[in-house]
PDB file of C-alpha atoms in Angstrom:
ATOM      1  CA  ALA A   1     129.516  77.260-131.519  1.00  0.00           C
ATOM      2  CA  GLN A   2     130.929  76.693-128.086  1.00  0.00           C
ATOM      3  CA  SER A   3     134.493  75.759-127.251  1.00  0.00           C
ATOM      4  CA  VAL A   4     136.197  74.835-123.997  1.00  0.00           C
ATOM      5  CA  SER A   5     139.825  75.281-123.069  1.00  0.00           C
ATOM      6  CA  GLN A   6     141.476  73.470-120.197  1.00  0.00           C
ATOM      7  CA  HIS A   7     144.837  74.998-119.512  1.00  0.00           C
ATOM      8  CA  ASN A   8     146.598  72.162-117.745  1.00  0.00           C
ATOM      9  CA  HIS A   9     146.824  68.852-119.560  1.00  0.00           C
ATOM     10  CA  HIS A  10     148.848  67.127-116.857  1.00  0.00           C
ATOM     11  CA  VAL A  11     149.030  68.049-113.187  1.00  0.00           C
ATOM     12  CA  ILE A  12     151.013  66.243-110.513  1.00  0.00           C
ATOM     13  CA  LEU A  13     150.426  67.060-106.861  1.00  0.00           C
ATOM     14  CA  SER A  14     151.250  65.573-103.503  1.00  0.00           C
ATOM     15  CA  GLU A  15     148.531  64.483-101.120  1.00  0.00           C
ATOM     16  CA  ALA A  16     147.041  67.320 -99.066  1.00  0.00           C
ATOM     17  CA  ALA A  17     148.040  69.921-101.657  1.00  0.00           C
ATOM     18  CA  SER A  18     145.421  72.350-102.906  1.00  0.00           C
ATOM     19  CA  LEU A  19     144.072  71.964-106.415  1.00  0.00           C
ATOM     20  CA  GLU A  20     142.848  74.398-109.010  1.00  0.00           C
ATOM     21  CA  LEU A  21     142.138  73.311-112.573  1.00  0.00           C
ATOM     22  CA  GLY A  22     141.464  76.022-115.098  1.00  0.00           C
ATOM     23  CA  CYS A  23     138.586  76.045-117.565  1.00  0.00           C
ATOM     24  CA  ASN A  24     137.597  78.778-119.979  1.00  0.00           C
ATOM     25  CA  TYR A  25     134.764  78.616-122.448  1.00  0.00           C
ATOM     26  CA  SER A  26     133.842  80.520-125.520  1.00  0.00           C
ATOM     27  CA  TYR A  27     130.166  81.224-126.076  1.00  0.00           C
ATOM     28  CA  GLY A  28     128.214  84.454-126.209  1.00  0.00           C
ATOM     29  CA  GLY A  29     124.962  83.312-124.693  1.00  0.00           C
ATOM     30  CA  THR A  30     123.683  81.689-121.547  1.00  0.00           C
ATOM     31  CA  VAL A  31     125.567  78.539-120.657  1.00  0.00           C
ATOM     32  CA  ASN A  32     125.327  75.532-118.412  1.00  0.00           C
ATOM     33  CA  LEU A  33     128.698  74.423-117.052  1.00  0.00           C
ATOM     34  CA  PHE A  34     129.866  71.038-115.848  1.00  0.00           C
ATOM     35  CA  TRP A  35     132.880  69.259-114.456  1.00  0.00           C
ATOM     36  CA  TYR A  36     133.118  65.525-115.011  1.00  0.00           C
ATOM     37  CA  VAL A  37     135.683  63.087-113.637  1.00  0.00           C
ATOM     38  CA  GLN A  38     136.821  59.806-115.135  1.00  0.00           C
ATOM     39  CA  TYR A  39     138.659  57.482-112.773  1.00  0.00           C
ATOM     40  CA  PRO A  40     140.916  54.880-114.386  1.00  0.00           C
ATOM     41  CA  GLY A  41     138.811  52.262-116.126  1.00  0.00           C
ATOM     42  CA  GLN A  42     135.532  53.866-115.159  1.00  0.00           C
ATOM     43  CA  HIS A  43     132.804  55.913-116.828  1.00  0.00           C
ATOM     44  CA  LEU A  44     132.433  59.689-116.725  1.00  0.00           C
ATOM     45  CA  GLN A  45     130.882  60.877-113.484  1.00  0.00           C
ATOM     46  CA  LEU A  46     129.410  64.289-112.743  1.00  0.00           C
ATOM     47  CA  LEU A  47     131.333  66.257-110.120  1.00  0.00           C
ATOM     48  CA  LEU A  48     129.263  69.424-110.199  1.00  0.00           C
ATOM     49  CA  LYS A  49     127.213  71.676-112.443  1.00  0.00           C
ATOM     50  CA  TYR A  50     126.221  75.312-112.708  1.00  0.00           C
ATOM     51  CA  PHE A  51     123.027  76.624-114.304  1.00  0.00           C
ATOM     52  CA  SER A  52     122.168  79.815-112.485  1.00  0.00           C
ATOM     53  CA  GLY A  53     122.239  81.470-109.098  1.00  0.00           C
ATOM     54  CA  ASP A  54     125.194  81.318-106.733  1.00  0.00           C
ATOM     55  CA  PRO A  55     128.336  81.251-108.896  1.00  0.00           C
ATOM     56  CA  LEU A  56     130.151  79.155-106.311  1.00  0.00           C
ATOM     57  CA  VAL A  57     129.028  75.589-106.809  1.00  0.00           C
ATOM     58  CA  LYS A  58     129.800  72.729-104.467  1.00  0.00           C
ATOM     59  CA  GLY A  59     130.000  69.207-105.767  1.00  0.00           C
ATOM     60  CA  ILE A  60     130.805  65.731-104.587  1.00  0.00           C
ATOM     61  CA  LYS A  61     134.000  64.617-102.853  1.00  0.00           C
ATOM     62  CA  GLY A  62     134.858  68.094-101.596  1.00  0.00           C
ATOM     63  CA  PHE A  63     135.152  69.720-105.013  1.00  0.00           C
ATOM     64  CA  GLU A  64     133.838  73.172-105.824  1.00  0.00           C
ATOM     65  CA  ALA A  65     133.896  75.470-108.823  1.00  0.00           C
ATOM     66  CA  GLU A  66     133.396  79.172-109.333  1.00  0.00           C
ATOM     67  CA  PHE A  67     131.693  80.651-112.365  1.00  0.00           C
ATOM     68  CA  ILE A  68     133.164  84.028-113.283  1.00  0.00           C
ATOM     69  CA  LYS A  69     131.052  85.337-116.135  1.00  0.00           C
ATOM     70  CA  SER A  70     133.324  88.277-116.938  1.00  0.00           C
ATOM     71  CA  LYS A  71     136.237  85.902-117.422  1.00  0.00           C
ATOM     72  CA  PHE A  72     134.264  83.120-119.122  1.00  0.00           C
ATOM     73  CA  SER A  73     135.806  80.808-116.559  1.00  0.00           C
ATOM     74  CA  PHE A  74     134.678  77.881-114.438  1.00  0.00           C
ATOM     75  CA  ASN A  75     137.701  76.714-112.457  1.00  0.00           C
ATOM     76  CA  LEU A  76     137.598  73.588-110.329  1.00  0.00           C
ATOM     77  CA  ARG A  77     139.061  73.640-106.826  1.00  0.00           C
ATOM     78  CA  LYS A  78     139.698  71.335-103.920  1.00  0.00           C
ATOM     79  CA  PRO A  79     141.498  72.499-100.792  1.00  0.00           C
ATOM     80  CA  SER A  80     143.227  69.205 -99.996  1.00  0.00           C
ATOM     81  CA  VAL A  81     143.581  66.402-102.533  1.00  0.00           C
ATOM     82  CA  GLN A  82     143.794  62.698-101.835  1.00  0.00           C
ATOM     83  CA  TRP A  83     145.513  59.884-103.682  1.00  0.00           C
ATOM     84  CA  SER A  84     142.046  58.686-104.768  1.00  0.00           C
ATOM     85  CA  ASP A  85     141.544  61.928-106.730  1.00  0.00           C
ATOM     86  CA  THR A  86     143.913  60.618-109.396  1.00  0.00           C
ATOM     87  CA  ALA A  87     141.795  60.760-112.533  1.00  0.00           C
ATOM     88  CA  GLU A  88     141.008  62.625-115.746  1.00  0.00           C
ATOM     89  CA  TYR A  89     138.953  65.787-115.266  1.00  0.00           C
ATOM     90  CA  PHE A  90     136.806  67.311-117.996  1.00  0.00           C
ATOM     91  CA  CYS A  91     135.159  70.695-118.143  1.00  0.00           C
ATOM     92  CA  ALA A  92     132.085  70.909-120.383  1.00  0.00           C
ATOM     93  CA  VAL A  93     129.516  73.437-121.506  1.00  0.00           C
ATOM     94  CA  ASN A  94     126.210  73.509-123.273  1.00  0.00           C
ATOM     95  CA  ALA A  95     123.956  76.325-124.330  1.00  0.00           C
ATOM     96  CA  GLY A  96     121.490  77.288-121.648  1.00  0.00           C
ATOM     97  CA  GLY A  97     118.029  78.731-122.032  1.00  0.00           C
ATOM     98  CA  GLY A  98     116.721  75.959-124.216  1.00  0.00           C
ATOM     99  CA  GLY A  99     119.461  76.175-126.770  1.00  0.00           C
ATOM    100  CA  ALA A 100     120.949  73.264-128.637  1.00  0.00           C
ATOM    101  CA  ASP A 101     121.611  70.297-126.403  1.00  0.00           C
ATOM    102  CA  GLY A 102     124.732  68.161-126.182  1.00  0.00           C
ATOM    103  CA  LEU A 103     127.917  68.976-124.307  1.00  0.00           C
ATOM    104  CA  THR A 104     131.115  70.508-125.639  1.00  0.00           C
ATOM    105  CA  PHE A 105     134.055  69.132-123.670  1.00  0.00           C
ATOM    106  CA  GLY A 106     137.561  70.373-123.086  1.00  0.00           C
ATOM    107  CA  LYS A 107     140.494  68.065-123.778  1.00  0.00           C
ATOM    108  CA  GLY A 108     140.776  67.092-120.148  1.00  0.00           C
ATOM    109  CA  THR A 109     143.343  67.379-117.381  1.00  0.00           C
ATOM    110  CA  HIS A 110     145.142  64.277-116.218  1.00  0.00           C
ATOM    111  CA  LEU A 111     145.634  64.649-112.464  1.00  0.00           C
ATOM    112  CA  ILE A 112     148.105  62.447-110.619  1.00  0.00           C
ATOM    113  CA  ILE A 113     148.256  62.574-106.829  1.00  0.00           C
ATOM    114  CA  GLN A 114     151.429  61.234-105.316  1.00  0.00           C
ATOM    115  CA  PRO A 115     151.135  59.661-101.865  1.00  0.00           C
TER     116      PRO A 115
ATOM    117  CA  ASP B   1     126.394  50.122-112.368  1.00  0.00           C
ATOM    118  CA  THR B   2     125.850  53.535-113.993  1.00  0.00           C
ATOM    119  CA  GLY B   3     122.306  52.896-115.145  1.00  0.00           C
ATOM    120  CA  VAL B   4     123.282  53.498-118.777  1.00  0.00           C
ATOM    121  CA  SER B   5     124.302  50.233-120.431  1.00  0.00           C
ATOM    122  CA  GLN B   6     126.327  49.915-123.582  1.00  0.00           C
ATOM    123  CA  ASP B   7     126.990  46.797-125.591  1.00  0.00           C
ATOM    124  CA  PRO B   8     129.464  45.523-126.558  1.00  0.00           C
ATOM    125  CA  ARG B   9     132.231  46.841-124.331  1.00  0.00           C
ATOM    126  CA  HIS B  10     134.842  46.129-126.953  1.00  0.00           C
ATOM    127  CA  LYS B  11     134.615  45.576-130.693  1.00  0.00           C
ATOM    128  CA  ILE B  12     137.411  44.695-133.072  1.00  0.00           C
ATOM    129  CA  THR B  13     136.510  44.831-136.741  1.00  0.00           C
ATOM    130  CA  LYS B  14     138.241  44.761-140.061  1.00  0.00           C
ATOM    131  CA  ARG B  15     138.354  47.884-142.168  1.00  0.00           C
ATOM    132  CA  GLY B  16     135.357  48.089-144.453  1.00  0.00           C
ATOM    133  CA  GLN B  17     133.019  46.155-142.190  1.00  0.00           C
ATOM    134  CA  ASN B  18     129.855  47.618-140.656  1.00  0.00           C
ATOM    135  CA  VAL B  19     129.451  47.787-136.896  1.00  0.00           C
ATOM    136  CA  THR B  20     126.496  48.535-134.652  1.00  0.00           C
ATOM    137  CA  PHE B  21     126.554  49.540-131.016  1.00  0.00           C
ATOM    138  CA  ARG B  22     123.662  49.514-128.587  1.00  0.00           C
ATOM    139  CA  CYS B  23     122.808  51.843-125.730  1.00  0.00           C
ATOM    140  CA  ASP B  24     120.149  51.306-123.082  1.00  0.00           C
ATOM    141  CA  PRO B  25     119.506  54.545-121.185  1.00  0.00           C
ATOM    142  CA  ILE B  26     118.099  54.993-117.705  1.00  0.00           C
ATOM    143  CA  SER B  27     114.475  54.011-118.164  1.00  0.00           C
ATOM    144  CA  GLU B  28     112.840  57.321-117.235  1.00  0.00           C
ATOM    145  CA  HIS B  29     115.288  59.425-119.271  1.00  0.00           C
ATOM    146  CA  ASN B  30     113.751  60.690-122.509  1.00  0.00           C
ATOM    147  CA  ARG B  31     116.947  62.165-123.950  1.00  0.00           C
ATOM    148  CA  LEU B  32     119.772  60.043-125.276  1.00  0.00           C
ATOM    149  CA  TYR B  33     123.127  61.225-126.615  1.00  0.00           C
ATOM    150  CA  TRP B  34     126.036  59.714-128.503  1.00  0.00           C
ATOM    151  CA  TYR B  35     129.633  60.902-128.198  1.00  0.00           C
ATOM    152  CA  ARG B  36     132.977  59.793-129.560  1.00  0.00           C
ATOM    153  CA  GLN B  37     136.167  59.997-127.522  1.00  0.00           C
ATOM    154  CA  THR B  38     139.604  59.559-129.019  1.00  0.00           C
ATOM    155  CA  LEU B  39     142.837  59.228-127.086  1.00  0.00           C
ATOM    156  CA  GLY B  40     143.862  62.405-125.328  1.00  0.00           C
ATOM    157  CA  GLN B  41     140.672  64.237-126.207  1.00  0.00           C
ATOM    158  CA  GLY B  42     137.425  65.010-124.483  1.00  0.00           C
ATOM    159  CA  PRO B  43     134.213  63.419-125.714  1.00  0.00           C
ATOM    160  CA  GLU B  44     132.889  64.837-128.973  1.00  0.00           C
ATOM    161  CA  PHE B  45     129.132  65.222-129.330  1.00  0.00           C
ATOM    162  CA  LEU B  46     127.624  63.333-132.283  1.00  0.00           C
ATOM    163  CA  THR B  47     123.850  63.279-132.032  1.00  0.00           C
ATOM    164  CA  TYR B  48     120.923  63.138-129.649  1.00  0.00           C
ATOM    165  CA  PHE B  49     117.316  62.000-129.375  1.00  0.00           C
ATOM    166  CA  GLN B  50     114.309  63.145-127.481  1.00  0.00           C
ATOM    167  CA  ASN B  51     112.200  60.039-127.233  1.00  0.00           C
ATOM    168  CA  GLU B  52     112.300  58.601-130.770  1.00  0.00           C
ATOM    169  CA  ALA B  53     112.973  61.924-132.516  1.00  0.00           C
ATOM    170  CA  GLN B  54     116.541  62.644-133.571  1.00  0.00           C
ATOM    171  CA  LEU B  55     116.863  66.359-132.841  1.00  0.00           C
ATOM    172  CA  GLU B  56     120.456  66.910-133.898  1.00  0.00           C
ATOM    173  CA  LYS B  57     122.436  64.936-136.426  1.00  0.00           C
ATOM    174  CA  SER B  58     124.532  67.516-138.183  1.00  0.00           C
ATOM    175  CA  ARG B  59     127.438  66.661-135.900  1.00  0.00           C
ATOM    176  CA  LEU B  60     127.634  63.061-137.073  1.00  0.00           C
ATOM    177  CA  LEU B  61     131.098  62.641-138.503  1.00  0.00           C
ATOM    178  CA  SER B  62     130.135  61.485-141.959  1.00  0.00           C
ATOM    179  CA  ASP B  63     127.278  59.861-143.823  1.00  0.00           C
ATOM    180  CA  ARG B  64     128.733  56.512-142.771  1.00  0.00           C
ATOM    181  CA  PHE B  65     127.437  57.202-139.270  1.00  0.00           C
ATOM    182  CA  SER B  66     123.781  56.813-138.399  1.00  0.00           C
ATOM    183  CA  ALA B  67     121.777  56.418-135.221  1.00  0.00           C
ATOM    184  CA  GLU B  68     118.292  55.243-134.391  1.00  0.00           C
ATOM    185  CA  ARG B  69     116.019  55.122-131.396  1.00  0.00           C
ATOM    186  CA  PRO B  70     112.948  53.483-132.868  1.00  0.00           C
ATOM    187  CA  LYS B  71     110.750  53.137-129.802  1.00  0.00           C
ATOM    188  CA  GLY B  72     112.186  55.887-127.679  1.00  0.00           C
ATOM    189  CA  SER B  73     113.994  53.445-125.428  1.00  0.00           C
ATOM    190  CA  PHE B  74     117.303  51.883-126.531  1.00  0.00           C
ATOM    191  CA  SER B  75     119.373  53.352-129.327  1.00  0.00           C
ATOM    192  CA  THR B  76     121.816  52.004-131.871  1.00  0.00           C
ATOM    193  CA  LEU B  77     124.763  53.699-133.531  1.00  0.00           C
ATOM    194  CA  GLU B  78     125.906  52.192-136.807  1.00  0.00           C
ATOM    195  CA  ILE B  79     129.133  52.857-138.647  1.00  0.00           C
ATOM    196  CA  GLN B  80     129.251  51.593-142.205  1.00  0.00           C
ATOM    197  CA  ARG B  81     132.439  50.785-144.109  1.00  0.00           C
ATOM    198  CA  THR B  82     134.620  51.347-141.073  1.00  0.00           C
ATOM    199  CA  GLU B  83     137.974  53.067-141.426  1.00  0.00           C
ATOM    200  CA  GLN B  84     140.978  52.972-139.112  1.00  0.00           C
ATOM    201  CA  GLY B  85     140.229  56.550-138.098  1.00  0.00           C
ATOM    202  CA  ASP B  86     136.954  55.360-136.608  1.00  0.00           C
ATOM    203  CA  SER B  87     138.864  53.615-133.814  1.00  0.00           C
ATOM    204  CA  ALA B  88     137.709  55.327-130.641  1.00  0.00           C
ATOM    205  CA  MET B  89     135.536  54.995-127.566  1.00  0.00           C
ATOM    206  CA  TYR B  90     131.863  55.561-128.333  1.00  0.00           C
ATOM    207  CA  LEU B  91     129.931  56.879-125.365  1.00  0.00           C
ATOM    208  CA  CYS B  92     126.236  57.038-124.716  1.00  0.00           C
ATOM    209  CA  ALA B  93     124.569  59.324-122.188  1.00  0.00           C
ATOM    210  CA  SER B  94     121.011  59.915-121.118  1.00  0.00           C
ATOM    211  CA  SER B  95     119.160  62.749-119.442  1.00  0.00           C
ATOM    212  CA  LEU B  96     115.768  63.378-117.895  1.00  0.00           C
ATOM    213  CA  GLY B  97     115.358  66.525-119.956  1.00  0.00           C
ATOM    214  CA  PRO B  98     117.308  69.401-121.479  1.00  0.00           C
ATOM    215  CA  GLY B  99     120.927  69.830-120.542  1.00  0.00           C
ATOM    216  CA  SER B 100     120.302  71.558-117.250  1.00  0.00           C
ATOM    217  CA  TYR B 101     119.187  68.215-115.826  1.00  0.00           C
ATOM    218  CA  GLY B 102     122.669  66.776-116.222  1.00  0.00           C
ATOM    219  CA  TYR B 103     123.772  63.706-118.103  1.00  0.00           C
ATOM    220  CA  THR B 104     124.534  60.145-117.017  1.00  0.00           C
ATOM    221  CA  PHE B 105     127.169  58.403-119.093  1.00  0.00           C
ATOM    222  CA  GLY B 106     127.647  54.756-119.885  1.00  0.00           C
ATOM    223  CA  SER B 107     130.992  52.958-119.836  1.00  0.00           C
ATOM    224  CA  GLY B 108     131.326  53.118-123.593  1.00  0.00           C
ATOM    225  CA  THR B 109     132.116  50.786-126.466  1.00  0.00           C
ATOM    226  CA  ARG B 110     135.734  50.698-127.524  1.00  0.00           C
ATOM    227  CA  LEU B 111     136.046  50.188-131.277  1.00  0.00           C
ATOM    228  CA  THR B 112     139.272  49.048-132.863  1.00  0.00           C
ATOM    229  CA  VAL B 113     139.418  48.940-136.644  1.00  0.00           C
ATOM    230  CA  VAL B 114     142.251  46.796-137.991  1.00  0.00           C
TER     231      VAL B 114
END
């Protein structure tokens, strides 16, 4: 079974600061990796996803993530955050290669950007 | 509008009552998923369908939980004999195919059991 660990449960940054949210997963096989964002009062939205190929993945709103297979990590980054990035961020994984479907989520990181 | 619709948005029920939630996926998506999200946690996968076939149901939380997708379009999630611990947000998602296609989530149904 897969598991996902997000290291930071609460992060507070000032506008224009750089962001890195940690995500580690536990699974021995091929994986698909995702970052979702949930803005206050809204549904989960996909930020970016990794299936194969270039381990540096670019997503929407200036976010990117790097898959490091040797570290079982998929950290989310943004060079300069904005107040509108205040939200809950979830890392998720599912088994790749036609394995069982359905996502395993981390507990989330609550990001607050101070103006 | 996410494209995945869930109804109702909120449900308050008394302990012991049965509740049913509905999910309408994006029309061309053949896969449909149910998740539960409790406060401070990420969504927890419950079950999923490919068209009308339920391909995974071992993750349903108890035998009080059941899901259907009779015609391969909308789906229902039923909880029988609700308990206070069932209070949570129930999320539906749909996908064009296996997980690599990505998932689109609905806004969820918030259940409160009193």
